[in-house]
Structures are given as C-alpha cells and as structure tokens.
PDB file of C-alpha atoms in Angstrom:
ATOM      1  CA  GLU O   1     -19.863   6.980  32.275  1.00  0.00           C
ATOM      2  CA  THR O   2     -16.071   7.435  32.673  1.00  0.00           C
ATOM      3  CA  GLY O   3     -15.245   6.388  29.082  1.00  0.00           C
ATOM      4  CA  VAL O   4     -14.903   9.988  27.911  1.00  0.00           C
ATOM      5  CA  THR O   5     -13.948  12.680  30.327  1.00  0.00           C
ATOM      6  CA  GLN O   6     -13.823  16.414  29.953  1.00  0.00           C
ATOM      7  CA  THR O   7     -12.221  19.172  32.036  1.00  0.00           C
ATOM      8  CA  PRO O   8     -13.092  21.639  33.250  1.00  0.00           C
ATOM      9  CA  ARG O   9     -16.851  21.044  33.675  1.00  0.00           C
ATOM     10  CA  HIS O  10     -17.607  24.756  34.004  1.00  0.00           C
ATOM     11  CA  LEU O  11     -15.597  27.705  32.700  1.00  0.00           C
ATOM     12  CA  VAL O  12     -16.190  31.379  32.869  1.00  0.00           C
ATOM     13  CA  MET O  13     -13.885  33.603  30.906  1.00  0.00           C
ATOM     14  CA  GLY O  14     -13.553  37.127  29.635  1.00  0.00           C
ATOM     15  CA  MET O  15     -13.239  38.002  26.001  1.00  0.00           C
ATOM     16  CA  THR O  16      -9.568  38.610  26.290  1.00  0.00           C
ATOM     17  CA  ASN O  17      -8.686  35.426  28.099  1.00  0.00           C
ATOM     18  CA  LYS O  18      -7.019  32.328  26.732  1.00  0.00           C
ATOM     19  CA  LYS O  19      -8.174  28.973  28.003  1.00  0.00           C
ATOM     20  CA  SER O  20      -8.166  25.356  26.884  1.00  0.00           C
ATOM     21  CA  LEU O  21     -10.748  22.579  27.102  1.00  0.00           C
ATOM     22  CA  LYS O  22      -9.487  19.050  27.536  1.00  0.00           C
ATOM     23  CA  CYS O  23     -11.045  15.725  26.537  1.00  0.00           C
ATOM     24  CA  GLU O  24      -9.730  12.307  27.190  1.00  0.00           C
ATOM     25  CA  GLN O  25     -11.145   8.983  26.025  1.00  0.00           C
ATOM     26  CA  HIS O  26     -10.396   5.637  27.661  1.00  0.00           C
ATOM     27  CA  LEU O  27     -12.177   3.451  25.083  1.00  0.00           C
ATOM     28  CA  GLY O  28      -9.400   2.800  22.647  1.00  0.00           C
ATOM     29  CA  HIS O  29     -11.234   4.709  19.914  1.00  0.00           C
ATOM     30  CA  ASN O  30      -9.495   6.211  16.931  1.00  0.00           C
ATOM     31  CA  ALA O  31     -11.735   9.292  16.254  1.00  0.00           C
ATOM     32  CA  MET O  32     -12.610  12.268  18.413  1.00  0.00           C
ATOM     33  CA  TYR O  33     -14.971  15.126  17.898  1.00  0.00           C
ATOM     34  CA  TRP O  34     -15.740  18.553  19.302  1.00  0.00           C
ATOM     35  CA  TYR O  35     -19.360  19.736  19.268  1.00  0.00           C
ATOM     36  CA  LYS O  36     -21.058  22.900  20.307  1.00  0.00           C
ATOM     37  CA  GLN O  37     -24.478  22.659  21.893  1.00  0.00           C
ATOM     38  CA  SER O  38     -26.533  25.829  22.190  1.00  0.00           C
ATOM     39  CA  ALA O  39     -30.024  26.031  23.571  1.00  0.00           C
ATOM     40  CA  LYS O  40     -32.747  25.034  21.100  1.00  0.00           C
ATOM     41  CA  LYS O  41     -30.248  24.302  18.313  1.00  0.00           C
ATOM     42  CA  PRO O  42     -28.991  21.067  16.812  1.00  0.00           C
ATOM     43  CA  LEU O  43     -25.630  19.745  17.864  1.00  0.00           C
ATOM     44  CA  GLU O  44     -23.006  21.636  15.814  1.00  0.00           C
ATOM     45  CA  LEU O  45     -20.006  19.615  14.744  1.00  0.00           C
ATOM     46  CA  MET O  46     -16.872  21.727  15.025  1.00  0.00           C
ATOM     47  CA  PHE O  47     -13.919  19.451  14.407  1.00  0.00           C
ATOM     48  CA  VAL O  48     -13.195  15.802  13.731  1.00  0.00           C
ATOM     49  CA  TYR O  49      -9.920  14.023  14.248  1.00  0.00           C
ATOM     50  CA  SER O  50      -9.299  10.505  12.900  1.00  0.00           C
ATOM     51  CA  LEU O  51      -6.060   8.818  13.884  1.00  0.00           C
ATOM     52  CA  GLU O  52      -4.849  12.167  15.176  1.00  0.00           C
ATOM     53  CA  GLU O  53      -5.380  13.856  11.825  1.00  0.00           C
ATOM     54  CA  ARG O  54      -7.967  16.520  11.360  1.00  0.00           C
ATOM     55  CA  VAL O  55     -10.516  15.364   8.817  1.00  0.00           C
ATOM     56  CA  GLU O  56     -13.259  17.908   9.176  1.00  0.00           C
ATOM     57  CA  ASN O  57     -13.418  21.562  10.095  1.00  0.00           C
ATOM     58  CA  ASN O  58     -16.840  23.011   9.703  1.00  0.00           C
ATOM     59  CA  SER O  59     -15.978  26.647   9.084  1.00  0.00           C
ATOM     60  CA  VAL O  60     -15.245  27.253  12.735  1.00  0.00           C
ATOM     61  CA  PRO O  61     -13.870  30.714  13.647  1.00  0.00           C
ATOM     62  CA  SER O  62     -10.130  30.741  14.183  1.00  0.00           C
ATOM     63  CA  ARG O  63     -10.647  31.823  17.817  1.00  0.00           C
ATOM     64  CA  PHE O  64     -11.238  28.061  18.333  1.00  0.00           C
ATOM     65  CA  SER O  65      -8.128  25.989  17.770  1.00  0.00           C
ATOM     66  CA  PRO O  66      -8.139  22.209  18.212  1.00  0.00           C
ATOM     67  CA  GLU O  67      -5.203  20.002  19.063  1.00  0.00           C
ATOM     68  CA  CYS O  68      -4.993  16.221  19.040  1.00  0.00           C
ATOM     69  CA  PRO O  69      -1.640  15.072  20.348  1.00  0.00           C
ATOM     70  CA  ASN O  70      -2.632  11.423  20.370  1.00  0.00           C
ATOM     71  CA  SER O  71      -5.679   9.263  19.882  1.00  0.00           C
ATOM     72  CA  SER O  72      -6.686   9.546  23.510  1.00  0.00           C
ATOM     73  CA  HIS O  73      -6.534  13.256  23.983  1.00  0.00           C
ATOM     74  CA  LEU O  74      -8.223  16.249  22.350  1.00  0.00           C
ATOM     75  CA  PHE O  75      -7.924  19.897  23.231  1.00  0.00           C
ATOM     76  CA  LEU O  76      -9.815  22.984  22.234  1.00  0.00           C
ATOM     77  CA  HIS O  77      -7.849  26.146  22.725  1.00  0.00           C
ATOM     78  CA  LEU O  78      -9.882  29.273  23.123  1.00  0.00           C
ATOM     79  CA  HIS O  79      -8.854  32.895  22.708  1.00  0.00           C
ATOM     80  CA  THR O  80     -10.647  36.252  22.277  1.00  0.00           C
ATOM     81  CA  LEU O  81     -14.065  34.574  22.407  1.00  0.00           C
ATOM     82  CA  GLN O  82     -17.399  36.370  22.022  1.00  0.00           C
ATOM     83  CA  PRO O  83     -20.435  36.166  24.330  1.00  0.00           C
ATOM     84  CA  GLU O  84     -22.254  34.242  21.601  1.00  0.00           C
ATOM     85  CA  ASP O  85     -19.694  31.481  22.042  1.00  0.00           C
ATOM     86  CA  SER O  86     -21.231  30.644  25.424  1.00  0.00           C
ATOM     87  CA  ALA O  87     -22.553  27.106  25.155  1.00  0.00           C
ATOM     88  CA  LEU O  88     -22.007  23.518  26.203  1.00  0.00           C
ATOM     89  CA  TYR O  89     -18.969  22.095  24.463  1.00  0.00           C
ATOM     90  CA  LEU O  90     -19.168  18.334  24.072  1.00  0.00           C
ATOM     91  CA  CYS O  91     -16.397  15.970  23.149  1.00  0.00           C
ATOM     92  CA  ALA O  92     -17.142  12.560  21.627  1.00  0.00           C
ATOM     93  CA  SER O  93     -15.192   9.569  20.424  1.00  0.00           C
ATOM     94  CA  SER O  94     -15.931   6.634  18.202  1.00  0.00           C
ATOM     95  CA  GLN O  95     -14.239   3.534  16.797  1.00  0.00           C
ATOM     96  CA  ASP O  96     -13.766   2.832  13.102  1.00  0.00           C
ATOM     97  CA  SER O  97     -14.364   6.466  12.338  1.00  0.00           C
ATOM     98  CA  TRP O  98     -13.956   7.650   8.843  1.00  0.00           C
ATOM     99  CA  ASP O  99     -13.551   5.066   6.154  1.00  0.00           C
ATOM    100  CA  ARG O 100     -11.739   7.075   3.513  1.00  0.00           C
ATOM    101  CA  VAL O 101     -12.533   4.619   0.737  1.00  0.00           C
ATOM    102  CA  SER O 102     -16.236   4.590   1.272  1.00  0.00           C
ATOM    103  CA  ALA O 103     -16.312   8.052   2.883  1.00  0.00           C
ATOM    104  CA  ARG O 104     -18.547   6.622   5.628  1.00  0.00           C
ATOM    105  CA  GLY O 105     -18.308   7.250   9.316  1.00  0.00           C
ATOM    106  CA  THR O 106     -21.148   5.434  10.911  1.00  0.00           C
ATOM    107  CA  ASP O 107     -20.091   4.186  14.268  1.00  0.00           C
ATOM    108  CA  THR O 108     -21.581   5.039  17.619  1.00  0.00           C
ATOM    109  CA  GLN O 109     -20.254   8.214  19.189  1.00  0.00           C
ATOM    110  CA  TYR O 110     -19.713   8.306  22.915  1.00  0.00           C
ATOM    111  CA  PHE O 111     -19.948  11.719  24.529  1.00  0.00           C
ATOM    112  CA  GLY O 112     -18.209  13.315  27.390  1.00  0.00           C
ATOM    113  CA  PRO O 113     -20.128  15.244  30.042  1.00  0.00           C
ATOM    114  CA  GLY O 114     -19.331  18.568  28.424  1.00  0.00           C
ATOM    115  CA  THR O 115     -17.850  21.858  29.481  1.00  0.00           C
ATOM    116  CA  ARG O 116     -20.315  24.636  30.211  1.00  0.00           C
ATOM    117  CA  LEU O 117     -18.612  27.717  28.881  1.00  0.00           C
ATOM    118  CA  THR O 118     -19.719  31.276  29.709  1.00  0.00           C
ATOM    119  CA  VAL O 119     -18.047  34.243  27.996  1.00  0.00           C
ATOM    120  CA  LEU O 120     -18.517  37.524  29.689  1.00  0.00           C
TER     121      LEU O 120
ATOM    122  CA  GLY E   1     -27.369  21.376   2.082  1.00  0.00           C
ATOM    123  CA  GLU E   2     -28.076  18.166   3.875  1.00  0.00           C
ATOM    124  CA  ASN E   3     -30.260  18.490   6.896  1.00  0.00           C
ATOM    125  CA  VAL E   4     -32.368  16.531   9.369  1.00  0.00           C
ATOM    126  CA  GLU E   5     -35.803  17.750  10.394  1.00  0.00           C
ATOM    127  CA  GLN E   6     -37.077  16.523  13.777  1.00  0.00           C
ATOM    128  CA  HIS E   7     -40.645  16.859  15.061  1.00  0.00           C
ATOM    129  CA  PRO E   8     -42.165  17.720  17.396  1.00  0.00           C
ATOM    130  CA  SER E   9     -39.847  20.021  19.321  1.00  0.00           C
ATOM    131  CA  THR E  10     -41.749  19.252  22.507  1.00  0.00           C
ATOM    132  CA  LEU E  11     -43.932  16.214  23.283  1.00  0.00           C
ATOM    133  CA  SER E  12     -45.984  15.771  26.416  1.00  0.00           C
ATOM    134  CA  VAL E  13     -47.554  12.355  27.039  1.00  0.00           C
ATOM    135  CA  GLN E  14     -49.272  10.687  29.964  1.00  0.00           C
ATOM    136  CA  GLU E  15     -47.255   8.121  31.846  1.00  0.00           C
ATOM    137  CA  GLY E  16     -48.012   4.743  30.358  1.00  0.00           C
ATOM    138  CA  ASP E  17     -48.900   6.089  26.926  1.00  0.00           C
ATOM    139  CA  SER E  18     -46.753   5.843  23.812  1.00  0.00           C
ATOM    140  CA  ALA E  19     -44.524   8.557  22.315  1.00  0.00           C
ATOM    141  CA  VAL E  20     -43.424   8.907  18.738  1.00  0.00           C
ATOM    142  CA  ILE E  21     -40.749  11.220  17.438  1.00  0.00           C
ATOM    143  CA  LYS E  22     -40.201  11.652  13.723  1.00  0.00           C
ATOM    144  CA  CYS E  23     -37.208  12.686  11.609  1.00  0.00           C
ATOM    145  CA  THR E  24     -36.783  13.244   7.942  1.00  0.00           C
ATOM    146  CA  TYR E  25     -33.433  13.466   6.151  1.00  0.00           C
ATOM    147  CA  SER E  26     -32.446  14.875   2.815  1.00  0.00           C
ATOM    148  CA  ASP E  27     -29.369  12.867   1.733  1.00  0.00           C
ATOM    149  CA  SER E  28     -30.592   9.719   0.120  1.00  0.00           C
ATOM    150  CA  ALA E  29     -27.166   8.197   0.540  1.00  0.00           C
ATOM    151  CA  SER E  30     -27.457   8.226   4.333  1.00  0.00           C
ATOM    152  CA  ASN E  31     -27.237   4.731   5.749  1.00  0.00           C
ATOM    153  CA  TYR E  32     -26.954   5.082   9.545  1.00  0.00           C
ATOM    154  CA  PHE E  33     -29.516   6.604  11.859  1.00  0.00           C
ATOM    155  CA  PRO E  34     -28.825   6.749  15.609  1.00  0.00           C
ATOM    156  CA  TRP E  35     -31.076   8.133  18.348  1.00  0.00           C
ATOM    157  CA  TYR E  36     -29.563   9.746  21.449  1.00  0.00           C
ATOM    158  CA  LYS E  37     -31.124  10.624  24.715  1.00  0.00           C
ATOM    159  CA  GLN E  38     -29.933  13.571  26.761  1.00  0.00           C
ATOM    160  CA  GLU E  39     -31.181  13.929  30.299  1.00  0.00           C
ATOM    161  CA  LEU E  40     -31.027  17.280  31.970  1.00  0.00           C
ATOM    162  CA  GLY E  41     -27.481  18.249  32.742  1.00  0.00           C
ATOM    163  CA  LYS E  42     -26.034  14.984  31.312  1.00  0.00           C
ATOM    164  CA  ARG E  43     -24.321  13.894  28.158  1.00  0.00           C
ATOM    165  CA  PRO E  44     -26.175  12.541  25.107  1.00  0.00           C
ATOM    166  CA  GLN E  45     -26.215   8.730  25.080  1.00  0.00           C
ATOM    167  CA  LEU E  46     -27.117   6.391  22.266  1.00  0.00           C
ATOM    168  CA  ILE E  47     -30.306   4.505  22.978  1.00  0.00           C
ATOM    169  CA  ILE E  48     -30.924   2.764  19.634  1.00  0.00           C
ATOM    170  CA  ASP E  49     -29.722   2.930  16.054  1.00  0.00           C
ATOM    171  CA  ILE E  50     -30.681   1.470  12.753  1.00  0.00           C
ATOM    172  CA  ARG E  51     -28.856   0.895   9.491  1.00  0.00           C
ATOM    173  CA  SER E  52     -30.395   1.195   6.061  1.00  0.00           C
ATOM    174  CA  ASN E  53     -30.529  -2.499   5.367  1.00  0.00           C
ATOM    175  CA  VAL E  54     -33.389  -3.020   7.880  1.00  0.00           C
ATOM    176  CA  GLY E  55     -36.746  -1.384   8.278  1.00  0.00           C
ATOM    177  CA  GLU E  56     -37.318  -1.793  12.014  1.00  0.00           C
ATOM    178  CA  LYS E  57     -35.380  -2.499  15.144  1.00  0.00           C
ATOM    179  CA  LYS E  58     -36.679  -3.027  18.665  1.00  0.00           C
ATOM    180  CA  ASP E  59     -35.083  -2.984  22.113  1.00  0.00           C
ATOM    181  CA  GLN E  60     -37.625  -3.587  24.919  1.00  0.00           C
ATOM    182  CA  ARG E  61     -39.867  -0.461  25.068  1.00  0.00           C
ATOM    183  CA  ILE E  62     -37.971   1.385  22.341  1.00  0.00           C
ATOM    184  CA  ALA E  63     -38.241   0.832  18.620  1.00  0.00           C
ATOM    185  CA  VAL E  64     -37.048   2.627  15.494  1.00  0.00           C
ATOM    186  CA  THR E  65     -38.570   2.405  12.077  1.00  0.00           C
ATOM    187  CA  LEU E  66     -36.977   3.498   8.801  1.00  0.00           C
ATOM    188  CA  ASN E  67     -38.678   4.283   5.505  1.00  0.00           C
ATOM    189  CA  LYS E  68     -35.871   4.825   2.985  1.00  0.00           C
ATOM    190  CA  THR E  69     -38.212   5.665   0.149  1.00  0.00           C
ATOM    191  CA  ALA E  70     -39.805   8.511   2.063  1.00  0.00           C
ATOM    192  CA  LYS E  71     -36.496   9.356   3.811  1.00  0.00           C
ATOM    193  CA  HIS E  72     -37.877   9.371   7.287  1.00  0.00           C
ATOM    194  CA  PHE E  73     -37.316   7.395  10.477  1.00  0.00           C
ATOM    195  CA  SER E  74     -39.130   7.411  13.773  1.00  0.00           C
ATOM    196  CA  LEU E  75     -38.541   6.585  17.420  1.00  0.00           C
ATOM    197  CA  HIS E  76     -41.305   4.837  19.310  1.00  0.00           C
ATOM    198  CA  ILE E  77     -41.393   4.556  23.087  1.00  0.00           C
ATOM    199  CA  THR E  78     -44.138   2.475  24.577  1.00  0.00           C
ATOM    200  CA  GLU E  79     -45.414   2.362  28.164  1.00  0.00           C
ATOM    201  CA  THR E  80     -43.628   5.596  28.959  1.00  0.00           C
ATOM    202  CA  GLN E  81     -42.165   6.077  32.412  1.00  0.00           C
ATOM    203  CA  PRO E  82     -40.992   9.228  34.269  1.00  0.00           C
ATOM    204  CA  GLU E  83     -37.348   8.331  33.560  1.00  0.00           C
ATOM    205  CA  ASP E  84     -38.042   8.642  29.822  1.00  0.00           C
ATOM    206  CA  SER E  85     -38.252  12.427  30.275  1.00  0.00           C
ATOM    207  CA  ALA E  86     -35.350  13.880  28.373  1.00  0.00           C
ATOM    208  CA  VAL E  87     -34.359  15.501  25.111  1.00  0.00           C
ATOM    209  CA  TYR E  88     -34.084  13.032  22.240  1.00  0.00           C
ATOM    210  CA  PHE E  89     -31.905  13.702  19.195  1.00  0.00           C
ATOM    211  CA  CYS E  90     -32.004  11.866  15.863  1.00  0.00           C
ATOM    212  CA  ALA E  91     -29.095  11.938  13.397  1.00  0.00           C
ATOM    213  CA  ALA E  92     -28.271  10.682   9.959  1.00  0.00           C
ATOM    214  CA  VAL E  93     -24.911  10.083   8.435  1.00  0.00           C
ATOM    215  CA  LYS E  94     -24.032  12.565   5.765  1.00  0.00           C
ATOM    216  CA  SER E  95     -22.592  11.484   2.425  1.00  0.00           C
ATOM    217  CA  ASN E  96     -19.181  12.862   3.351  1.00  0.00           C
ATOM    218  CA  TYR E  97     -19.138  11.007   6.607  1.00  0.00           C
ATOM    219  CA  GLN E  98     -20.532  13.489   9.132  1.00  0.00           C
ATOM    220  CA  LEU E  99     -23.500  12.915  11.427  1.00  0.00           C
ATOM    221  CA  ILE E 100     -26.233  15.523  10.796  1.00  0.00           C
ATOM    222  CA  TRP E 101     -28.258  16.048  13.866  1.00  0.00           C
ATOM    223  CA  GLY E 102     -31.880  16.912  14.404  1.00  0.00           C
ATOM    224  CA  ALA E 103     -32.784  19.882  16.627  1.00  0.00           C
ATOM    225  CA  GLY E 104     -34.051  17.645  19.412  1.00  0.00           C
ATOM    226  CA  THR E 105     -37.386  16.795  21.007  1.00  0.00           C
ATOM    227  CA  LYS E 106     -38.075  17.496  24.628  1.00  0.00           C
ATOM    228  CA  LEU E 107     -40.192  14.627  25.940  1.00  0.00           C
ATOM    229  CA  ILE E 108     -42.236  15.273  29.031  1.00  0.00           C
ATOM    230  CA  ILE E 109     -43.886  12.388  30.850  1.00  0.00           C
ATOM    231  CA  LYS E 110     -46.860  13.524  32.892  1.00  0.00           C
ATOM    232  CA  PRO E 111     -47.578  11.494  36.085  1.00  0.00           C
TER     233      PRO E 111
END
C-alpha cells in the first residue's frame, strides 16, 4: 500500500489559488500517470510520463500543469481552477511503460491513494 | 474514438451467489485487459488481467474470459462475500498505448 504515495490527501482551494499535488513512487517504475476520477465517470487519463518525458497529454486545460523531475516524482500544478475541476486525482505508476516501437503500454498500473480536491 | 462499454453500472447479488460484469471494446488491436477493484475511499487495485493470447484466466474465486472475435471480456466472481463489495473497472489498451477505462460497476453483496 505504500508503493505509490500522494500528498495532500485532501485539498480545498479557491479559484484564484495556486497549489500543487505531489506523487511519489517507490517501486522503481519508469512511467507515471495522472488521472482524474469524477463521480459516475470513467477514469480520465490526463498525463503520462515515461522516463521523465511527457508522452501523452489528453487535451487537458492549461490550468493543470504537470512536472516530472525524475522517475520517482510527479507533480500536478494547479492554478485558477474551476468548481467542475473538483474530483479525486489519482497518480499511478508502471514498469515497462510505453514501448515506442510497438506503441504498446500494457503493464500493470499501481495507484496512489488519491487527492480529493474541492474547488470553491 | 476508441471506448470501453461496461455493464451493468450497478449489480446487487446475494452473498454466496455469482457475479458477472461485462465489457466490450472497440479497438480490435487491443491486447491487454486488466480489471481493477476500488473499495470505498481507497485506490483502484488490480485484481486480475488477461492478454489476448489466452481466452480465460482464473485466480481462486475470480476469473476473466476474453472473446476477441466479439471484442468483449467478462469478470466472474463466484461464491461472493461481503468484502467483494466495491466498484470494479475494466480497461483495454488502446492502439496508441493508453488504457481506456470502463465507467465502473458498483457491486453490492447482500447478506
């Protein structure tokens, strides 16, 4: 349960605030992900980093800014969010992420506990 | 675009009975299909997965079946127990290496 950690676990912020979510993985994985989980919706992939390089950005608004300084840490910087951005933000990691030759990324993803974000 | 349909959205079964959750996918090139369980207030955790070179995989009370021709796969839980109550998510790998997730099934085990 401690393989992927996230802080803070809960965050309440106003629309003009700037905050950051942090994710850390202790599994030696080489890929990390940010997901948004809203009630009654599928998990929405936001960003993927493989070997510290962003490989996917699913048309996420610019008020969300990811940062991956090394293979163990992933941040999500937040600014001028909207109330509809309130959700559970999950970080995940995996090994042998994206095979660029075959364009396959099939390995198991391990999730962090999430940050429950409320935007007022 | 590619998507994964998951049914039902809610499933209520008597303790001891079996539960089946079904998913269909659209990308015929998908070759990896994991199932995750998310208990209330907790993180999603992998419970079983299957790759396209096999049709069925079993792990104690949990099994997954895959029909590549019909592009659907199912999760089967036998002899359900209260601790099986959770939301279950299916996923399929997308052709450009993303996992596409189903919307989830809330499984309720009635005592």
